[in-house]
Amino acid sequence: MIKNELDVSLHKTDTLKQKPAQDNLGFGRYLTDHMFVMKWNREKGWHDADIKAYSDFHLDPAAMVFHYGQAIFEGLKAYWGKDGSILMFRPRDNLKRLNNSALRMCMPRIPEDKVLQALKGLIYLEREWIPRGDGAALYIRPTMIATEAALGLRPSEEYLFFIITSPVGAYYSEGFNPTRIYVEDTYVRAVPGGVGEAKTAGNYAASVKALTEAQSKGFTQVLWLDALEHKYIEEVGTSNIFFVINDELITPPLGGTILPGITRDSVLKLAADWDITTREERISIDEVIAAAKDGSLTEAFGSGTAAVISPVGEFSYKNENISVGGGKTGPLAQRLFDGIQTLQRGGCPDPHDWLVRVA
Ligand code: COI
């Protein structure tokens, strides 16, 4: 049960930050003027919901998030629509996924409808921060952390949920150009029965060692293999992964170790709408390399909220560099990138009801 109706108070700040130039936003470098916060404890449920000035938190050094890592988050975006409206893409799916992560991490669920209303209020208040440039958006980061000050290992009895927002451009410095991906065969991201499908901070913490090593060798990201055999493809550090083999679109199935990506789901549904055969199937790195070598692999790309669609131009596996699609962006990646961006900005019909209008 989710306790309490949510009364959201509004405390606007008059101290507004200077907005950044829109042509070089990068990702997550700038944070807007306001944020949404609410607290949870067993007695009151969710309470003290407030839209207020972006500010520091005061947390006890013994707050459980610092020690045992109960922290979950989401990423979604808001855009200016073609008609001047403000649109969010599939926000209900993000809030639902946050609640699934909460269940796995023994954290309280949020009231999705109420939080969506509060989110709309926050986005409307921050509307001047939504960038207008091509490919730019207001990135939204809902987050929940354990705040009880206690050192025994058990679920925290107090939590803080907050939403911060940031005007962003492309996630990768490559923009929409093909990325170089290092196939990781030493470190692993998630094991069956673990927390791989939860969007919890620890999954990202576990990935940074491999990421920094790959980046130091000139790669953009890491492609994770399964933890048991180091054989089957899982996902890329920031996104799910797709392959076009013999004109069919293949992606690893959701088996508990990979993130159930909302962009992944959008790609599968759009491809099906376009009469492209889609398969959610286990695929091994050996099969991918064989397909690249015999020419049947024509494209590979990642999908994620931050990165949208990121074409892969090259994989590196056990010291061998394998080019994909001649190192160029493939036609399906391009079509999906254009199609999703157009849809997100209300520039075409929305048959799956993915857009939520803020104003
Ligand atoms: C997102 O795509 O929204 C994510 O949360 C990935 C993160 C590493 C930026």
XYZ file of C-alpha atoms and ligand atoms in Angstrom:
368
model
C 0.000 0.000 0.000
C 1.213 3.510 -0.728
C 0.234 5.734 2.171
C -1.041 9.297 1.927
C -2.368 11.640 -0.639
C 0.412 13.849 -1.843
C 0.007 17.563 -1.169
C 2.743 19.296 -3.079
C 3.755 22.749 -1.886
C 5.482 25.213 -4.171
C 8.292 27.505 -3.054
C 9.592 29.370 -6.084
C 12.986 30.952 -5.912
C 13.712 34.449 -7.236
C 17.417 33.679 -7.487
C 17.587 32.311 -11.006
C 20.770 30.901 -12.502
C 22.204 32.095 -15.767
C 21.150 29.714 -18.517
C 23.942 28.113 -20.576
C 24.542 28.638 -24.287
C 22.428 26.087 -26.134
C 25.059 25.027 -28.653
C 27.386 23.216 -26.246
C 25.271 21.784 -23.448
C 27.001 18.433 -23.115
C 25.265 16.043 -20.744
C 24.287 16.853 -17.163
C 26.632 19.804 -16.725
C 23.921 22.335 -15.852
C 21.153 21.964 -13.294
C 18.018 24.061 -13.268
C 16.618 26.420 -10.622
C 14.125 24.127 -8.886
C 13.704 20.523 -7.800
C 10.992 18.283 -6.413
C 11.553 16.574 -3.054
C 9.496 14.377 -0.751
C 10.283 12.249 2.276
C 9.137 8.846 3.440
C 8.959 7.172 6.794
C 6.900 4.247 8.053
C 4.607 6.384 10.148
C 3.718 9.105 7.636
C 4.378 7.414 4.293
C 5.314 9.979 1.638
C 5.137 13.500 3.061
C 6.616 16.996 2.838
C 6.320 17.017 -0.957
C 7.711 20.302 -2.204
C 8.832 21.991 -5.388
C 11.535 24.347 -4.226
C 14.853 25.960 -5.085
C 17.577 23.553 -6.214
C 19.745 23.181 -3.125
C 22.063 20.900 -1.144
C 20.715 18.164 1.110
C 21.574 17.932 4.755
C 22.303 14.246 5.401
C 23.704 12.442 8.408
C 27.070 10.758 7.686
C 25.421 7.535 8.857
C 22.630 7.853 6.236
C 22.248 4.306 4.941
C 22.640 5.246 1.281
C 26.314 6.056 1.947
C 27.028 2.650 3.453
C 24.712 0.089 1.907
C 23.796 1.761 -1.366
C 20.014 1.792 -1.388
C 19.759 4.271 -4.277
C 17.615 4.019 -7.398
C 17.013 6.459 -10.215
C 15.420 7.070 -13.581
C 16.165 9.116 -16.674
C 13.579 10.658 -18.987
C 13.264 13.774 -21.100
C 10.997 16.736 -21.811
C 10.913 18.545 -25.163
C 9.340 21.506 -26.871
C 6.718 20.125 -29.229
C 6.429 21.382 -32.810
C 3.249 23.244 -31.829
C 4.814 24.997 -28.825
C 3.551 22.422 -26.329
C 5.805 20.802 -23.722
C 5.978 17.033 -24.044
C 7.433 14.179 -21.995
C 8.183 10.792 -23.512
C 6.725 7.748 -21.695
C 7.059 9.194 -18.159
C 4.607 6.654 -16.709
C 6.913 3.844 -17.840
C 9.814 5.448 -16.008
C 7.827 5.823 -12.798
C 6.644 2.222 -13.066
C 10.213 1.034 -13.586
C 11.333 3.105 -10.593
C 8.756 1.244 -8.514
C 10.057 -2.095 -9.809
C 13.581 -1.052 -8.821
C 12.195 0.004 -5.412
C 10.707 -3.453 -4.847
C 14.015 -5.156 -5.657
C 15.950 -2.809 -3.372
C 13.434 -3.004 -0.455
C 12.528 0.662 -0.844
C 9.035 2.214 -0.686
C 7.015 2.618 -3.857
C 6.046 6.081 -5.021
C 2.477 7.073 -5.948
C 2.995 7.187 -9.715
C 0.026 9.394 -10.669
C 0.751 11.956 -7.971
C 4.426 12.078 -8.809
C 3.571 12.505 -12.488
C 1.400 15.506 -11.567
C 4.225 16.969 -9.473
C 6.689 16.315 -12.299
C 4.464 18.187 -14.739
C 4.405 21.110 -12.293
C 8.189 21.080 -12.015
C 8.720 20.905 -15.781
C 6.269 23.725 -16.406
C 8.068 25.865 -13.829
C 11.430 25.082 -15.486
C 10.116 25.452 -19.056
C 12.575 28.210 -20.013
C 15.333 25.659 -19.383
C 14.068 23.250 -22.035
C 16.537 23.657 -24.900
C 15.236 24.208 -28.401
C 18.184 22.979 -30.438
C 18.155 19.828 -32.569
C 18.707 16.757 -30.417
C 18.633 18.752 -27.184
C 16.136 18.168 -24.355
C 15.544 18.702 -20.662
C 16.829 15.541 -18.965
C 14.860 14.561 -15.868
C 16.471 12.530 -13.092
C 14.058 11.108 -10.464
C 16.065 9.529 -7.638
C 15.386 7.796 -4.308
C 17.924 7.306 -1.516
C 17.938 5.753 1.963
C 18.367 8.469 4.571
C 17.963 6.806 7.972
C 21.078 7.229 10.122
C 21.851 3.661 11.192
C 24.765 1.292 10.668
C 23.079 -2.108 10.997
C 22.439 -3.799 7.658
C 18.679 -3.823 6.884
C 16.344 -1.721 4.764
C 16.348 1.920 5.794
C 13.205 3.182 7.512
C 13.500 6.646 5.948
C 13.895 7.770 2.345
C 14.211 10.885 0.254
C 12.829 11.060 -3.276
C 13.815 13.942 -5.493
C 13.665 15.028 -9.113
C 16.306 17.266 -10.627
C 16.490 18.438 -14.238
C 19.260 19.382 -16.624
C 19.293 20.806 -20.160
C 21.287 18.360 -22.285
C 22.664 17.856 -25.760
C 24.104 14.602 -27.105
C 25.305 12.105 -24.476
C 28.443 11.083 -26.344
C 31.001 13.510 -27.683
C 30.635 11.614 -30.987
C 27.046 12.984 -31.170
C 25.169 10.652 -33.507
C 28.373 9.421 -35.156
C 29.393 5.766 -34.795
C 30.964 4.746 -31.493
C 33.835 2.347 -30.789
C 32.796 -0.310 -28.285
C 35.082 -2.501 -26.172
C 33.709 -5.998 -25.566
C 34.447 -6.617 -21.891
C 35.615 -10.161 -21.199
C 37.072 -9.741 -17.695
C 34.720 -7.660 -15.579
C 30.991 -8.392 -15.391
C 28.050 -6.113 -14.704
C 25.326 -8.363 -13.316
C 24.690 -11.970 -12.359
C 21.453 -13.990 -12.516
C 19.555 -13.399 -9.289
C 21.385 -10.099 -8.744
C 20.159 -6.547 -9.285
C 21.017 -6.108 -12.972
C 17.475 -5.258 -14.038
C 17.034 -2.630 -11.301
C 18.134 0.901 -12.094
C 20.184 1.087 -8.939
C 23.313 3.145 -8.418
C 25.467 0.112 -7.594
C 25.124 -1.260 -11.128
C 26.686 1.928 -12.439
C 29.347 2.015 -9.730
C 30.269 -1.557 -10.663
C 30.728 -0.523 -14.285
C 33.082 2.448 -13.992
C 36.326 0.480 -13.697
C 35.708 -1.265 -17.009
C 34.492 2.008 -18.551
C 37.586 3.987 -17.571
C 39.885 1.229 -18.816
C 38.022 1.059 -22.126
C 38.040 4.863 -22.471
C 41.768 4.979 -21.790
C 42.180 2.700 -24.827
C 40.109 5.061 -26.976
C 36.726 3.333 -26.769
C 33.419 5.064 -26.109
C 31.775 2.374 -24.007
C 31.854 -1.215 -22.858
C 29.694 -4.057 -24.158
C 28.936 -6.433 -21.295
C 28.873 -10.198 -21.677
C 26.973 -12.574 -19.384
C 28.651 -13.239 -16.047
C 28.571 -17.042 -16.127
C 30.105 -17.901 -19.503
C 31.416 -14.535 -20.739
C 29.743 -15.450 -23.984
C 26.278 -13.948 -24.426
C 25.712 -10.277 -25.153
C 23.986 -8.302 -22.386
C 24.006 -4.524 -22.836
C 26.235 -1.483 -23.269
C 27.100 0.639 -20.201
C 24.505 3.313 -20.917
C 22.134 1.542 -23.259
C 20.612 -1.655 -24.565
C 22.128 -3.103 -27.724
C 20.637 -4.080 -31.085
C 22.078 -5.929 -34.093
C 20.748 -6.050 -37.646
C 21.576 -9.503 -38.998
C 20.084 -10.728 -42.292
C 17.706 -7.754 -42.145
C 16.288 -8.871 -38.775
C 16.593 -6.780 -35.642
C 18.000 -8.760 -32.721
C 18.409 -7.734 -29.093
C 19.123 -9.800 -25.965
C 15.995 -10.786 -24.005
C 15.113 -9.272 -20.622
C 16.225 -12.078 -18.345
C 16.815 -10.247 -15.068
C 20.397 -9.172 -15.705
C 19.817 -6.330 -18.156
C 17.960 -3.067 -17.846
C 14.406 -3.127 -19.283
C 15.060 -0.048 -21.375
C 12.139 2.169 -22.342
C 13.924 3.244 -25.523
C 14.638 -0.483 -26.132
C 10.905 -1.144 -25.942
C 10.180 1.843 -28.217
C 12.686 0.542 -30.791
C 11.090 -2.920 -30.774
C 7.591 -1.475 -31.179
C 8.547 1.018 -33.910
C 10.459 -1.649 -35.843
C 7.430 -3.961 -35.642
C 5.215 -1.069 -36.851
C 7.582 -0.755 -39.818
C 7.253 -4.497 -40.586
C 10.792 -5.273 -39.561
C 11.226 -8.714 -38.004
C 12.369 -8.326 -34.399
C 13.850 -11.022 -32.191
C 14.547 -10.881 -28.471
C 17.045 -13.728 -28.386
C 20.279 -14.665 -26.689
C 23.129 -13.977 -29.053
C 26.759 -14.774 -28.389
C 29.711 -12.535 -29.134
C 31.037 -15.302 -31.428
C 27.841 -15.169 -33.475
C 28.097 -11.376 -33.743
C 31.706 -11.564 -34.914
C 30.957 -14.348 -37.395
C 28.046 -12.289 -38.761
C 30.261 -9.192 -39.039
C 32.857 -11.217 -40.944
C 30.447 -12.889 -43.376
C 28.647 -9.595 -44.015
C 25.269 -10.604 -42.574
C 25.675 -8.143 -39.658
C 24.982 -4.817 -41.283
C 24.313 -2.599 -38.261
C 24.636 -2.415 -34.506
C 23.382 0.362 -32.264
C 22.646 1.166 -28.657
C 19.354 2.565 -27.353
C 18.819 4.583 -24.189
C 17.184 7.732 -22.868
C 20.382 9.721 -22.614
C 21.990 8.419 -25.811
C 18.698 7.869 -27.780
C 20.186 5.763 -30.625
C 23.971 5.430 -30.767
C 25.370 3.641 -33.817
C 28.292 1.264 -33.302
C 31.044 1.518 -35.908
C 33.434 -0.967 -34.383
C 33.707 -3.635 -31.693
C 36.982 -4.670 -30.148
C 37.093 -8.208 -28.737
C 40.207 -9.982 -27.495
C 42.516 -7.580 -29.357
C 40.644 -7.880 -32.633
C 38.846 -4.860 -34.086
C 35.671 -5.754 -35.938
C 34.151 -3.103 -38.156
C 30.348 -2.895 -38.408
C 28.601 -1.508 -41.479
C 31.866 -0.102 -42.814
C 32.165 2.020 -39.653
C 29.218 4.160 -40.804
C 25.792 4.849 -39.327
C 23.357 2.303 -40.770
C 19.973 3.105 -42.341
C 17.875 1.559 -39.552
C 19.791 3.387 -36.803
C 19.265 6.605 -38.753
C 15.568 5.893 -39.325
C 15.029 5.096 -35.645
C 16.995 8.130 -34.483
C 14.982 10.420 -36.762
C 11.696 8.618 -36.061
C 12.045 8.662 -32.282
C 13.180 12.281 -32.164
C 10.326 13.380 -34.433
C 7.820 11.453 -32.343
C 9.212 12.813 -29.071
C 8.643 16.338 -30.354
C 5.119 15.656 -31.516
C 6.111 15.856 -35.185
C 4.213 12.689 -36.232
C 1.299 10.571 -34.985
C 1.750 8.850 -31.608
C -0.080 5.537 -32.072
C 1.211 4.022 -28.820
C 0.225 7.017 -26.667
C 3.771 7.588 -25.513
C 3.618 11.368 -25.202
C 2.385 13.129 -22.090
C 1.623 16.803 -22.479
C 2.839 19.102 -19.737
C 1.268 22.226 -21.215
C 19.812 7.198 -19.160
O 20.005 6.898 -20.334
O 18.874 7.950 -18.839
C 20.655 6.681 -18.090
O 20.214 6.667 -16.970
C 22.039 6.256 -18.370
C 23.005 7.130 -17.638
C 24.340 6.475 -17.582
C 23.107 8.488 -18.255
